[in-house]
Short mmCIF file of C-alpha atoms (C1' of nucleotides) in Angstrom, two decimals:
data_model
loop_
_atom_site.label_atom_id
_atom_site.label_comp_id
_atom_site.label_asym_id
_atom_site.label_seq_id
_atom_site.Cartn_x
_atom_site.Cartn_y
_atom_site.Cartn_z
CA MET A 24 30.53 -19.64 15.23
CA PRO A 25 32.86 -21.66 17.45
CA ALA A 26 34.80 -18.41 17.64
CA ALA A 27 31.78 -16.77 19.27
CA ILE A 28 31.52 -19.59 21.78
CA ALA A 29 35.18 -19.18 22.56
CA ALA A 30 34.69 -15.46 23.02
CA LEU A 31 31.98 -16.09 25.58
CA ARG A 32 34.19 -18.50 27.51
CA ALA A 33 37.14 -16.18 27.30
CA ASN A 34 35.07 -13.51 28.98
CA GLY A 35 33.74 -15.71 31.72
CA LEU A 36 30.26 -15.68 30.21
CA ARG A 37 28.13 -18.80 30.05
CA VAL A 38 27.41 -20.69 26.88
CA SER A 39 23.65 -21.09 27.28
CA THR A 40 21.11 -22.49 24.89
CA ALA A 41 19.57 -19.06 24.47
CA ARG A 42 22.90 -17.62 23.39
CA ARG A 43 23.48 -20.40 20.91
CA VAL A 44 20.06 -19.67 19.48
CA VAL A 45 20.89 -16.00 19.09
CA LEU A 46 23.98 -16.89 17.09
CA GLU A 47 22.04 -19.41 15.08
CA ALA A 48 19.39 -16.83 14.23
CA LEU A 49 21.93 -14.18 13.29
CA PHE A 50 23.65 -16.71 11.11
CA ALA A 51 20.42 -17.79 9.47
CA ALA A 52 19.34 -14.20 8.91
CA GLY A 53 22.40 -13.62 6.75
CA GLY A 54 21.99 -9.87 7.02
CA PRO A 55 20.67 -7.10 9.25
CA ALA A 56 17.58 -8.30 11.12
CA THR A 57 15.49 -6.79 13.90
CA ALA A 58 15.51 -8.27 17.38
CA GLU A 59 11.90 -9.18 16.88
CA GLN A 60 12.57 -11.04 13.65
CA LEU A 61 15.43 -12.91 15.25
CA ALA A 62 13.39 -13.78 18.33
CA SER A 63 10.36 -14.91 16.37
CA GLY A 64 12.44 -17.46 14.52
CA LEU A 65 12.85 -15.86 11.11
CA ASP A 66 9.81 -17.60 9.63
CA GLY A 67 10.90 -20.97 10.89
CA ARG A 68 14.52 -20.71 9.87
CA ALA A 69 15.59 -20.51 13.50
CA PRO A 70 14.08 -21.48 16.84
CA GLN A 71 11.89 -18.92 18.57
CA SER A 72 13.13 -17.23 21.68
CA ASP A 73 12.29 -14.60 24.23
CA LEU A 74 12.47 -11.04 22.93
CA ALA A 75 13.86 -9.51 26.11
CA SER A 76 16.56 -12.14 26.27
CA MET A 77 17.26 -11.60 22.60
CA TYR A 78 17.92 -7.94 23.29
CA ARG A 79 20.06 -8.78 26.29
CA ASN A 80 22.15 -11.27 24.40
CA LEU A 81 22.48 -9.15 21.30
CA ASP A 82 23.84 -6.50 23.60
CA THR A 83 26.21 -8.98 25.19
CA PHE A 84 27.53 -10.05 21.82
CA GLU A 85 27.75 -6.47 20.74
CA GLN A 86 29.99 -5.70 23.67
CA LEU A 87 32.20 -8.61 22.68
CA GLY A 88 32.40 -7.08 19.24
CA LEU A 89 30.69 -10.03 17.58
CA VAL A 90 27.53 -8.18 16.68
CA ARG A 91 26.69 -4.65 15.71
CA HIS A 92 23.50 -2.87 14.91
CA VAL A 93 22.44 -0.17 12.50
CA HIS A 94 19.34 1.96 12.18
CA PHE A 95 17.83 2.19 8.76
CA GLY A 96 15.54 5.16 9.03
CA HIS A 97 12.93 5.07 11.75
CA GLY A 98 11.72 1.89 13.35
CA ALA A 99 13.51 -1.00 14.95
CA GLY A 100 17.27 -1.30 14.84
CA ARG A 101 18.83 -4.18 12.93
CA TYR A 102 21.47 -6.54 14.17
CA VAL A 103 24.17 -8.31 12.19
CA LEU A 104 27.15 -10.53 12.89
CA SER A 105 30.19 -8.28 12.66
CA ALA A 106 31.94 -11.01 10.74
CA ARG A 107 29.32 -10.70 8.04
CA SER A 108 29.38 -7.00 7.73
CA HIS A 109 32.64 -5.11 7.85
CA GLY A 110 31.76 -1.80 6.41
CA GLY A 111 28.91 0.62 6.59
CA TYR A 112 25.59 0.74 4.83
CA VAL A 113 23.74 3.06 2.53
CA ALA A 114 20.05 3.02 3.23
CA CYS A 115 17.13 4.45 1.34
CA ALA A 116 15.07 6.79 3.44
CA ARG A 117 12.04 6.16 1.30
CA CYS A 118 11.67 2.47 0.61
CA GLY A 119 13.93 0.95 3.23
CA ALA A 120 16.31 -0.69 0.79
CA PHE A 121 19.94 -0.89 1.83
CA ASP A 122 23.32 -2.05 0.60
CA GLU A 123 26.72 -2.44 2.10
CA LEU A 124 29.32 0.13 1.22
CA GLU A 125 32.45 -1.25 -0.37
CA ASP A 126 35.73 -0.52 1.34
CA GLY A 127 36.61 2.02 -1.31
CA ALA A 128 33.49 4.03 -0.69
CA LEU A 129 34.00 3.82 3.02
CA ASP A 130 37.55 5.09 2.79
CA ALA A 131 36.54 7.95 0.55
CA LEU A 132 33.83 8.97 2.98
CA ARG A 133 36.06 8.79 6.01
CA ARG A 134 38.68 10.81 4.23
CA ALA A 135 36.17 13.46 3.25
CA VAL A 136 34.94 13.85 6.80
CA ARG A 137 38.43 13.90 8.22
CA ALA A 138 39.43 16.59 5.76
CA HIS A 139 36.62 18.87 6.84
CA THR A 140 36.01 18.17 10.52
CA SER A 141 37.72 16.98 13.66
CA TYR A 142 35.52 13.89 13.70
CA GLU A 143 36.67 10.38 13.03
CA VAL A 144 33.62 8.70 11.61
CA GLY A 145 33.17 5.03 11.06
CA PHE A 146 29.84 4.70 9.26
CA THR A 147 29.86 1.43 11.10
CA HIS A 148 27.28 2.34 13.71
CA PHE A 149 24.84 4.27 11.60
CA PRO A 150 24.27 4.11 7.86
CA VAL A 151 24.57 6.75 5.23
CA VAL A 152 21.03 7.65 4.35
CA GLY A 153 19.62 8.97 1.14
CA LEU A 154 17.50 7.76 -1.72
CA CYS A 155 18.13 4.64 -3.73
CA ALA A 156 18.19 4.88 -7.50
CA GLY A 157 14.61 3.71 -7.69
CA CYS A 158 13.29 6.32 -5.30
CA VAL A 159 15.28 9.29 -6.60
CA ALA A 160 12.67 9.69 -9.29
CA SER A 161 9.72 10.02 -6.95
CA ASP A 162 11.12 12.57 -4.50
CA ALA A 163 9.10 14.51 -1.85
CA SER A 164 8.52 13.61 1.87
CA ARG A 165 10.39 12.81 5.13
CA ALA A 166 12.91 10.39 6.47
CA MET B 1 9.06 33.66 10.17
CA PRO B 2 6.36 35.54 8.22
CA ALA B 3 7.39 33.21 5.39
CA ALA B 4 6.28 30.27 7.51
CA ILE B 5 2.94 31.93 8.19
CA ALA B 6 2.53 32.50 4.49
CA ALA B 7 3.35 28.88 3.79
CA LEU B 8 0.59 27.78 6.14
CA ARG B 9 -1.92 30.06 4.46
CA ALA B 10 -0.76 28.99 1.02
CA ASN B 11 -1.54 25.42 1.93
CA GLY B 12 -4.94 26.12 3.39
CA LEU B 13 -3.70 25.43 6.91
CA ARG B 14 -4.70 27.59 9.85
CA VAL B 15 -2.44 30.01 11.59
CA SER B 16 -3.16 29.05 15.16
CA THR B 17 -1.55 30.20 18.36
CA ALA B 18 -0.05 26.77 18.90
CA ARG B 19 1.64 26.90 15.52
CA ARG B 20 3.04 30.34 16.17
CA VAL B 21 4.45 29.01 19.41
CA VAL B 22 6.13 26.11 17.64
CA LEU B 23 7.86 28.52 15.30
CA GLU B 24 8.78 30.78 18.17
CA ALA B 25 10.31 27.87 20.06
CA LEU B 26 12.25 26.62 17.05
CA PHE B 27 13.50 30.11 16.49
CA ALA B 28 14.51 30.54 20.11
CA ALA B 29 16.21 27.16 20.19
CA GLY B 30 18.59 28.30 17.49
CA GLY B 31 19.61 24.73 16.73
CA PRO B 32 18.41 21.13 16.85
CA ALA B 33 16.07 20.64 19.82
CA THR B 34 13.87 17.74 20.90
CA ALA B 35 10.09 18.00 20.75
CA GLU B 36 10.06 17.79 24.50
CA GLN B 37 12.48 20.68 24.93
CA LEU B 38 10.48 22.77 22.50
CA ALA B 39 7.19 21.94 24.19
CA SER B 40 8.48 22.58 27.69
CA GLY B 41 9.43 26.11 26.75
CA LEU B 42 13.21 25.86 26.45
CA ASP B 43 13.84 26.90 30.05
CA GLY B 44 11.54 29.86 29.80
CA ARG B 45 12.78 31.13 26.46
CA ALA B 46 9.51 30.16 24.81
CA PRO B 47 5.97 29.50 25.99
CA GLN B 48 5.11 25.97 27.05
CA SER B 49 2.85 23.90 24.90
CA ASP B 50 1.32 20.48 24.53
CA LEU B 51 3.77 17.75 23.56
CA ALA B 52 1.39 15.85 21.28
CA SER B 53 0.47 19.03 19.46
CA MET B 54 4.14 19.91 19.23
CA TYR B 55 4.79 16.64 17.44
CA ARG B 56 1.81 17.15 15.18
CA ASN B 57 2.84 20.66 14.23
CA LEU B 58 6.50 19.83 13.81
CA ASP B 59 5.33 17.18 11.40
CA THR B 60 3.10 19.65 9.61
CA PHE B 61 5.96 22.10 9.21
CA GLU B 62 8.22 19.29 8.14
CA GLN B 63 5.85 18.44 5.34
CA LEU B 64 5.91 22.04 4.26
CA GLY B 65 9.68 21.82 4.17
CA LEU B 66 10.12 24.41 6.89
CA VAL B 67 11.42 22.04 9.50
CA ARG B 68 13.53 18.91 9.42
CA HIS B 69 14.71 16.52 12.07
CA VAL B 70 17.83 14.50 12.65
CA HIS B 71 18.67 11.66 15.00
CA PHE B 72 21.90 12.00 16.88
CA GLY B 73 22.53 8.49 18.08
CA HIS B 74 19.80 6.91 20.16
CA GLY B 75 17.18 8.89 22.01
CA ALA B 76 14.80 11.61 20.93
CA GLY B 77 14.99 13.13 17.49
CA ARG B 78 15.87 16.78 17.16
CA TYR B 79 14.02 19.37 15.14
CA VAL B 80 15.42 22.44 13.40
CA LEU B 81 14.18 25.17 11.14
CA SER B 82 15.33 24.22 7.65
CA ALA B 83 16.31 27.82 7.08
CA ARG B 84 18.79 27.53 9.91
CA SER B 85 20.38 24.35 8.84
CA HIS B 86 21.09 23.72 5.19
CA GLY B 87 23.55 20.88 5.30
CA GLY B 88 24.03 17.76 7.25
CA TYR B 89 25.52 17.06 10.64
CA VAL B 90 28.34 15.05 12.07
CA ALA B 91 27.44 13.63 15.44
CA CYS B 92 29.50 11.93 18.09
CA ALA B 93 28.15 8.50 18.96
CA ARG B 94 29.75 8.66 22.37
CA CYS B 95 29.15 12.06 23.91
CA GLY B 96 26.33 13.42 21.78
CA ALA B 97 28.26 16.42 20.46
CA PHE B 98 27.43 17.50 16.95
CA ASP B 99 28.41 20.05 14.33
CA GLU B 100 27.09 21.09 10.98
CA LEU B 101 28.94 19.92 7.93
CA GLU B 102 30.19 22.69 5.68
CA ASP B 103 29.06 22.63 2.09
CA GLY B 104 32.46 21.46 0.97
CA ALA B 105 32.35 18.42 3.22
CA LEU B 106 28.83 17.67 2.13
CA ASP B 107 29.73 17.81 -1.53
CA ALA B 108 32.72 15.58 -1.04
CA LEU B 109 30.59 13.02 0.77
CA ARG B 110 27.85 13.05 -1.81
CA ARG B 111 30.39 12.65 -4.56
CA ALA B 112 32.02 9.73 -2.80
CA VAL B 113 28.74 7.92 -2.37
CA ARG B 114 27.67 8.62 -5.91
CA ALA B 115 30.96 7.29 -7.22
CA HIS B 116 30.52 3.98 -5.47
CA THR B 117 26.81 3.31 -5.31
CA SER B 118 23.57 4.02 -7.10
CA TYR B 119 22.32 6.01 -4.14
CA GLU B 120 21.84 9.73 -4.06
CA VAL B 121 22.42 10.63 -0.44
CA GLY B 122 21.60 13.89 1.16
CA PHE B 123 22.98 13.65 4.70
CA THR B 124 20.14 16.01 5.32
CA HIS B 125 17.82 13.55 7.03
CA PHE B 126 20.28 11.63 9.14
CA PRO B 127 23.70 12.70 10.35
CA VAL B 128 27.10 11.23 9.74
CA VAL B 129 28.00 9.49 12.96
CA GLY B 130 31.36 8.78 14.44
CA LEU B 131 33.49 9.97 17.29
CA CYS B 132 34.39 13.57 17.97
CA ALA B 133 38.02 14.47 18.49
CA GLY B 134 37.57 14.35 22.24
CA CYS B 135 36.08 10.88 22.27
CA VAL B 136 38.41 9.27 19.75
CA ALA B 137 40.90 8.77 22.55
CA SER B 138 38.56 6.81 24.79
CA ASP B 139 37.20 4.31 22.28
CA ALA B 140 35.24 1.11 23.14
CA SER B 141 31.41 0.67 23.37
CA ARG B 142 28.23 1.01 21.30
CA ALA B 143 26.36 3.67 19.42
"C1'" DA C 4 26.53 -25.07 45.28
"C1'" DT C 5 26.51 -20.67 43.35
"C1'" DA C 6 26.48 -17.06 40.41
"C1'" DC C 7 25.03 -16.17 35.89
"C1'" DT C 8 20.81 -16.51 32.85
"C1'" DT C 9 16.34 -17.05 31.36
"C1'" DG C 10 11.48 -15.99 30.62
"C1'" DC C 11 7.67 -13.37 31.70
"C1'" DA C 12 5.59 -9.22 33.30
"C1'" DA C 13 5.80 -4.64 34.07
"C1'" DA C 14 8.28 -0.19 33.33
"C1'" DT C 15 10.30 3.37 30.24
"C1'" DG C 16 11.01 6.64 26.55
"C1'" DA C 17 9.57 8.44 22.17
"C1'" DT C 18 5.97 9.27 19.29
"C1'" DT C 19 1.22 8.61 17.68
"C1'" DT C 20 -3.76 8.48 17.89
"C1'" DG C 21 -8.73 9.05 19.50
"C1'" DC C 22 -11.83 12.28 20.84
"C1'" DC C 23 -14.30 16.26 21.90
"C1'" DA C 24 -14.18 20.92 23.02
"C1'" DG C 25 -12.26 25.22 21.06
"C1'" DT C 26 -11.24 28.53 17.36
"C1'" DG C 27 -9.51 30.39 12.87
"C1'" DT C 28 -11.59 31.72 8.44
"C1'" DA D 23 -21.37 28.04 10.85
"C1'" DC D 24 -17.86 24.48 9.91
"C1'" DA D 25 -13.90 22.28 9.21
"C1'" DC D 26 -9.53 22.48 11.04
"C1'" DT D 27 -6.93 22.33 15.64
"C1'" DG D 28 -5.63 21.96 20.42
"C1'" DG D 29 -5.25 19.60 24.66
"C1'" DC D 30 -5.44 15.57 27.38
"C1'" DA D 31 -5.66 10.67 27.94
"C1'" DA D 32 -4.79 6.40 26.22
"C1'" DA D 33 -2.46 3.52 22.75
"C1'" DT D 34 1.68 1.91 20.30
"C1'" DC D 35 6.50 0.65 19.24
"C1'" DA D 36 11.11 -0.34 20.50
"C1'" DT D 37 13.81 -1.44 24.23
"C1'" DT D 38 14.89 -2.01 29.12
"C1'" DT D 39 14.43 -3.70 33.79
"C1'" DG D 40 12.79 -6.42 38.01
"C1'" DC D 41 12.50 -10.88 39.72
"C1'" DA D 42 11.87 -15.55 40.81
"C1'" DA D 43 12.99 -19.95 38.82
"C1'" DG D 44 16.42 -22.53 35.94
"C1'" DT D 45 21.05 -24.05 34.65
"C1'" DA D 46 25.96 -23.76 33.18
"C1'" DT D 47 30.26 -24.36 35.53
#
DNA sequence: ATACTTGCAAATGATTTGCCAGTGT
DNA sequence: ACACTGGCAAATCATTTGCAAGTAT
C-alpha cells in the first residue's frame, strides 16, 4: 500500500483521503469487487465513499497500473488490486462464479492463440468465460 | 432463413413483420452488429425498425439458439446469426478489431482450460480479448 | 495561493420494461 | 376473437461529466 502512495506522488498526483479509502476498500475486498460495493463500504469493512469519485480514482489507479478491472458476464465491472491478481480469470456465464487462472493455464492459452492468430492476448483485461463444473450439468440459456 | 421461420412456428411464436426484418438485418449485416445498427437499417441495407423491439426479438432468437451476441471490449454488444458464426472471436481491446477463431484454435483453448481448471469454456459467449498485431506495438492503457 | 480533488447532481449509453393499440393465427 | 407483438415513452443500470466548494502541496 505504501507503494501505491509512492506511485501517486511519483506521478504528481495528490494523496487525498478519498484515494486512501479506495486503496483501503480494494485491500479489504481481497478480490474483484464492483465500484458500487467498494464505494458503499463493503458491508462495513471499509469507509463509505462517493461512487463517482470511486470510479474516477479506480480509473486513476488503473492508469498507474495498480488496479485492473474485469467483466464477469453482464453487469457491473469488477476492480482488483493488480498486486493481488496477476493472471486472468475463468468465469461462469451461468452462476457468476469465477477463479483465477494459474500461470500454466495462462501460458497455454496465450500460446494457443498466438499459434493460430496474429493476436497477442493477455486474458488480463477480460476473463475466459464458460460454465463452471457445477453448471455444466444444467446447460441451456444465454451469457 | 426459412429455418428460422420454422423455429418460430415450432415454438408457438408468431412470424411477424418485425421478426422477419430482424432476420433480414442480421443476414444483411453478415457479421456481428449492434442492436442499434440493425435497427437503424444498416445504412439502407435493411429496413429500419424499433430499437426496443429489436432487442426483444434478438433476445427471442437468442433463446431459440438462432442468434448469439458477443461483447468486444466496452460498449454495445454485437449480435450475429449463430449459423454464420460457429466459433469464438478474438478481439482487440485497443482498436476494436476482431476475427473469428478457427476450430483448431478453439479446440486448443478449450483443452488448455480443461487441463487446468474445472471449467468447460466455450468462447462462444464472450471473445478472447487482447491486442491485435497492429496494436501490440503501441501498448499502454485500459480495456 | 493554486491547481488538483471531491461530492453531488445531472448527463450519457446500453438495454429493459410498461402499456395500449395492432395483428398473426 | 384473443393472445401474442409492435412501437413509443419512460425506467433502469453502469459509468461519466459539469461544477462549485474543499484541500493537498
